[in-house]
CSV table of N, CA and C in Angstrom, one decimal:
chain,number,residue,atom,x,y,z
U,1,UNK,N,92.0,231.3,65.1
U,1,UNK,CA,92.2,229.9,64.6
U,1,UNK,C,93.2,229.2,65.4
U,2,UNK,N,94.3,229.7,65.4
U,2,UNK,CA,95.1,229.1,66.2
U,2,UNK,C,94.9,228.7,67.7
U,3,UNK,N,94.3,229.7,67.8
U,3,UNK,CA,94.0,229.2,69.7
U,3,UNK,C,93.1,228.2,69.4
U,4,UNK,N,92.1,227.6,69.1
U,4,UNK,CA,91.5,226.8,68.7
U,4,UNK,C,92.1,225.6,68.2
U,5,UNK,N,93.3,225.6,67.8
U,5,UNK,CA,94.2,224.3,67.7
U,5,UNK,C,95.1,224.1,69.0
U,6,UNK,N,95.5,225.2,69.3
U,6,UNK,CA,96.3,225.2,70.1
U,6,UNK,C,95.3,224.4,71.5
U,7,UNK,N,94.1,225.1,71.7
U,7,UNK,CA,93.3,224.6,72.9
U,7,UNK,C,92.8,222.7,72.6
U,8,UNK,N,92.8,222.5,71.4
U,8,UNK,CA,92.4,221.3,71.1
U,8,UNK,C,93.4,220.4,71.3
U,9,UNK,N,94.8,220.7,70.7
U,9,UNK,CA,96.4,219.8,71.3
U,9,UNK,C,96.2,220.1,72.5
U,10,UNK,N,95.8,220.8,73.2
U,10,UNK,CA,96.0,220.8,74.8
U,10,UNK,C,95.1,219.9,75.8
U,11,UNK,N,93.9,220.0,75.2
U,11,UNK,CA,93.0,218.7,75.2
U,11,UNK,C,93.4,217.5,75.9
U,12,UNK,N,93.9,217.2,74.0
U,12,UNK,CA,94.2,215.8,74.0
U,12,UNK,C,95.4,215.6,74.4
U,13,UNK,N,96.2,216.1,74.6
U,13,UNK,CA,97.6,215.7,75.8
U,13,UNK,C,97.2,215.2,77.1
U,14,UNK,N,96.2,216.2,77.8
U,14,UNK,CA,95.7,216.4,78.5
U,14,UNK,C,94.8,215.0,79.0
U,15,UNK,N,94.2,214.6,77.8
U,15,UNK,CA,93.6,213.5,78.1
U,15,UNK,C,94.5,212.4,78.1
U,16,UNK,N,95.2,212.3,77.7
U,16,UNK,CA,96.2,211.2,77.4
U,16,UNK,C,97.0,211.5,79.2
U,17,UNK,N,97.4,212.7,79.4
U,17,UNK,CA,98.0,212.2,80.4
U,17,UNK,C,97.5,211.5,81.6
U,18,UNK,N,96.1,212.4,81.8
U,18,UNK,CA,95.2,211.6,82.5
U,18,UNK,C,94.9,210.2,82.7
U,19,UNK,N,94.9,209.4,81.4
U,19,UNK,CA,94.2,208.3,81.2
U,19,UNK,C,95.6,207.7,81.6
U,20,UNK,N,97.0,207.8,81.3
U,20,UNK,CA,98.2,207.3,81.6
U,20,UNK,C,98.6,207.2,83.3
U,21,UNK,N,98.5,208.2,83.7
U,21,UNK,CA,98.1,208.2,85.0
U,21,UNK,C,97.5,207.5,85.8
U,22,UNK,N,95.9,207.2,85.6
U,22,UNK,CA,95.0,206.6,85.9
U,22,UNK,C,95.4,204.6,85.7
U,23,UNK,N,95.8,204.6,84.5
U,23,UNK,CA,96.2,203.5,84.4
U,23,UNK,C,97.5,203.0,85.6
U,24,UNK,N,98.7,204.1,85.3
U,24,UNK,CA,99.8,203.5,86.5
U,24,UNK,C,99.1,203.4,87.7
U,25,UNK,N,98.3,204.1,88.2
U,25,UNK,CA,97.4,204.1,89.8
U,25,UNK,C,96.6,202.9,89.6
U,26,UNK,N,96.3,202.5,88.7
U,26,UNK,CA,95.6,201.3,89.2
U,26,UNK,C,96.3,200.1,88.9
U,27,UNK,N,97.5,199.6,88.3
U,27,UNK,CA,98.4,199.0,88.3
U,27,UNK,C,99.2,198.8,89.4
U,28,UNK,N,99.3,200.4,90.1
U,28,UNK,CA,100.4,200.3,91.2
U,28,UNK,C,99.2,199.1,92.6
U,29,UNK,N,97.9,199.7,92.3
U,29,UNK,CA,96.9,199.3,93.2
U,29,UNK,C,96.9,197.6,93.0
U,30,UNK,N,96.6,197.3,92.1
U,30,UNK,CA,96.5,195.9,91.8
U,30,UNK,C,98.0,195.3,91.8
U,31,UNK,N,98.9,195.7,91.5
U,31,UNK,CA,100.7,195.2,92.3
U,31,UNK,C,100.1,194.8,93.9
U,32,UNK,N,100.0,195.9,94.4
U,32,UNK,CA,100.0,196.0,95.9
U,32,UNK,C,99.2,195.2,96.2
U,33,UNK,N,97.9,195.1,96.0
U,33,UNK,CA,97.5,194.2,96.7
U,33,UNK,C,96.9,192.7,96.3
U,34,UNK,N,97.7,192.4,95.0
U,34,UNK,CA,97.5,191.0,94.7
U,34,UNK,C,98.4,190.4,94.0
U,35,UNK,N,98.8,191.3,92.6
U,35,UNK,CA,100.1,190.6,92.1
U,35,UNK,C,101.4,190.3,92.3
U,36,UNK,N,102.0,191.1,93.5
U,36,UNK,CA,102.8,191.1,94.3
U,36,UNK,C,103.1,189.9,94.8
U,37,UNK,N,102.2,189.0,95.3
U,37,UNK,CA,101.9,188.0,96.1
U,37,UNK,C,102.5,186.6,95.2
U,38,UNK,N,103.0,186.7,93.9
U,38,UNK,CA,103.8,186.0,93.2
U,38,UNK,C,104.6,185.9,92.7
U,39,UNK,N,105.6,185.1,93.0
U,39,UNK,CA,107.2,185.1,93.2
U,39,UNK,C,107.4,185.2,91.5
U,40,UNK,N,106.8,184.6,90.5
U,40,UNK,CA,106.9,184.0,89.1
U,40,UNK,C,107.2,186.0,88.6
U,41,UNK,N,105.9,186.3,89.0
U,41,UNK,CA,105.6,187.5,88.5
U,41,UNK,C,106.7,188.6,89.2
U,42,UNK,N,107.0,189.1,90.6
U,42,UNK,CA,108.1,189.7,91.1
U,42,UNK,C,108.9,189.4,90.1
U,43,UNK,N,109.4,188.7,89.6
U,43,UNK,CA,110.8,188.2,89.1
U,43,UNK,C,111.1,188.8,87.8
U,44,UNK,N,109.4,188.1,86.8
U,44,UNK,CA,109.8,189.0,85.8
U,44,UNK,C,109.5,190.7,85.5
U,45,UNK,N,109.3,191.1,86.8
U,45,UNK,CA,109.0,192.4,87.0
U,45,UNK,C,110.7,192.7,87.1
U,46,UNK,N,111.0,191.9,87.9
U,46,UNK,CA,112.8,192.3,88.4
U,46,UNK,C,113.0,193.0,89.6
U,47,UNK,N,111.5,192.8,90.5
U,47,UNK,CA,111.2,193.4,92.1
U,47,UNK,C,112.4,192.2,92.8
U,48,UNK,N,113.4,193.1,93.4
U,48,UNK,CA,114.3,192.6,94.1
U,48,UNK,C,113.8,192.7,95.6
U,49,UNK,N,113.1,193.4,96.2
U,49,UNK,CA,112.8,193.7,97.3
U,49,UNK,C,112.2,192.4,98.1
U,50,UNK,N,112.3,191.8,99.1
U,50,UNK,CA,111.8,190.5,99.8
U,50,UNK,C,110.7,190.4,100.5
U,51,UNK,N,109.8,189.9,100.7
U,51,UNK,CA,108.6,190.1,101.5
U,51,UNK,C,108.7,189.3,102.3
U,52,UNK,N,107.8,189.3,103.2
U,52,UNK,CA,107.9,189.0,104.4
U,52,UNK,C,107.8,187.2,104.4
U,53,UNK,N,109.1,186.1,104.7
U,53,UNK,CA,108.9,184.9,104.7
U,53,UNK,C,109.8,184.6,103.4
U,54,UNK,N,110.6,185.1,102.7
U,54,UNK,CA,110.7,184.3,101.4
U,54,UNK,C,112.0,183.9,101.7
U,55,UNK,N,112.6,184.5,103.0
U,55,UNK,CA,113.9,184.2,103.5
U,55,UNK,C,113.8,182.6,103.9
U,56,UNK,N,112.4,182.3,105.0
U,56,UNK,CA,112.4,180.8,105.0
U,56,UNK,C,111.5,179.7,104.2
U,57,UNK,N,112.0,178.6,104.0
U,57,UNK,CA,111.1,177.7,102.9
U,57,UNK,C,110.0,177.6,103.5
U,58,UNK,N,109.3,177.3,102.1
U,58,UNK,CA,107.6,177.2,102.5
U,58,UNK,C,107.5,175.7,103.0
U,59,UNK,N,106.5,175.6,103.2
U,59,UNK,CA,105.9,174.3,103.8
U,59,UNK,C,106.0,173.3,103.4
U,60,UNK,N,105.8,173.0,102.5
U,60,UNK,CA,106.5,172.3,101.3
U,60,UNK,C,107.9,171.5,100.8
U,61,UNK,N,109.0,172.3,101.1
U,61,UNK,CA,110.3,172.5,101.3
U,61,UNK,C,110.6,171.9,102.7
U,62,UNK,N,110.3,172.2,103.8
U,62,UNK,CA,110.7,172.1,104.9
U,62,UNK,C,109.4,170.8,105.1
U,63,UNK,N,109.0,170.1,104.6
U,63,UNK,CA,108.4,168.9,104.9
U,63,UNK,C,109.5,167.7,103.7
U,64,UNK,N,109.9,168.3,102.8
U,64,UNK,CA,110.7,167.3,102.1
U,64,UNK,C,112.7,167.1,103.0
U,65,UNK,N,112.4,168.2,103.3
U,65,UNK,CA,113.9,168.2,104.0
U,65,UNK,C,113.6,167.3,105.3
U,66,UNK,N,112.7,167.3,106.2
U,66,UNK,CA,112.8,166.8,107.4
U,66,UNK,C,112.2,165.1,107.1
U,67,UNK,N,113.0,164.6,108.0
U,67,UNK,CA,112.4,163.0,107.6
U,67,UNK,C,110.9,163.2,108.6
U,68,UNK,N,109.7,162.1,107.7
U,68,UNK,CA,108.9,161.8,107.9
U,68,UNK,C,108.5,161.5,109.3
U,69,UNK,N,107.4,162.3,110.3
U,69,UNK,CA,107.0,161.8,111.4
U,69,UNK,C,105.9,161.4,111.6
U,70,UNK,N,105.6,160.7,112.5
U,70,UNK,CA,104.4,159.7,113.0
U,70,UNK,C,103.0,160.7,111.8
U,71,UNK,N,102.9,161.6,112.0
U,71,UNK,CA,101.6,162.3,111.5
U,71,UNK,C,101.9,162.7,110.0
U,72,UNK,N,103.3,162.9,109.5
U,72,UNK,CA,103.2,162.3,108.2
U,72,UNK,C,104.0,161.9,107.4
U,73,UNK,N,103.6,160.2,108.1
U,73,UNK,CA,104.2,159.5,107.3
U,73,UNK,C,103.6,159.6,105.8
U,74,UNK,N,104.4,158.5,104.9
U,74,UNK,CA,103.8,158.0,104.0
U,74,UNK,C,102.6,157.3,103.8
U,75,UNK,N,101.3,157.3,102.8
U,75,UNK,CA,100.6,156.7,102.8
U,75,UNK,C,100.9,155.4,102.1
U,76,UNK,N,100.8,154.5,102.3
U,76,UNK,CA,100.9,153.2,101.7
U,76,UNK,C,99.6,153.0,101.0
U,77,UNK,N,99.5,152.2,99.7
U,77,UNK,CA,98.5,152.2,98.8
U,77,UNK,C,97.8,150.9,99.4
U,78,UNK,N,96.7,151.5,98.9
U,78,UNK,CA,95.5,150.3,99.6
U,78,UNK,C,95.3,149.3,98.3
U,79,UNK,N,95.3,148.1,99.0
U,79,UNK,CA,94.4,146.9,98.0
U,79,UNK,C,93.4,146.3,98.4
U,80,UNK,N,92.7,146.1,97.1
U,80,UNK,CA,91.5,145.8,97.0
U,80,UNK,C,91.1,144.5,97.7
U,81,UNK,N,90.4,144.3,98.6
U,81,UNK,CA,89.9,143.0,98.5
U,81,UNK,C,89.2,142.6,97.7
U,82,UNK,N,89.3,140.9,97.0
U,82,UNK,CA,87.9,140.6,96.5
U,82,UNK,C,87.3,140.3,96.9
U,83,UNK,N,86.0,140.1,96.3
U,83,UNK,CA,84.6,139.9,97.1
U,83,UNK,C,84.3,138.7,97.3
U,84,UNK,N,84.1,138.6,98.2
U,84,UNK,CA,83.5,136.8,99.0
U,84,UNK,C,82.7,136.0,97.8
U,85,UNK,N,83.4,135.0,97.4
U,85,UNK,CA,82.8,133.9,95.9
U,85,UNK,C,81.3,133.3,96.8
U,86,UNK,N,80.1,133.5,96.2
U,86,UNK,CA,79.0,133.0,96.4
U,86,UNK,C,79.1,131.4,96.4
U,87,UNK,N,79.1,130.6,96.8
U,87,UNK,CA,78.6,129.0,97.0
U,87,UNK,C,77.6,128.6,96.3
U,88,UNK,N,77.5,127.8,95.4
U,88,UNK,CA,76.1,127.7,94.3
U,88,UNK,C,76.3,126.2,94.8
């Protein structure tokens, strides 16, 4: 009788560790190759480690810092023409 409990608690640990396992491996997998890729999410992970580029501003940053050249400037807003009055 007891081996029979005993083999059954061994089981289910057993499956438990498994399935705990299996879960961190595919967490670690989905980190690595996609959620990693967001600064929001690193952070509240508390990944200190730097990836490649975070040292310099993004595109974005370094187009607001530099004044405006020939290719991009500001758009100026377009107005409307009206339409040519018919002559009756």
């Amino acid at each position: 009788m007891w081996q029979s409990v005993g083999l059954t608690v061994l089981v289910i640990v057993a499956t438990l560790v498994c399935v705990l396992l299996f879960m961190l491996f595919g967490w670690y997998v989905v980190w690595q190759l996609f959620l990693s890729k967001f600064k929001f999410l690193r952070e509240l992970v508390g990944d200190t480690g730097s990836q490649q580029g975070d040292d310099e501003p993004s595109d974005s940053e370094a187009e607001r810092d530099s004044p405006p050249t020939p290719r991009h400037r500001p758009r100026m807003a377009r107005q409307r023409k009206a339409p040519p009055e018919e002559a009756t």
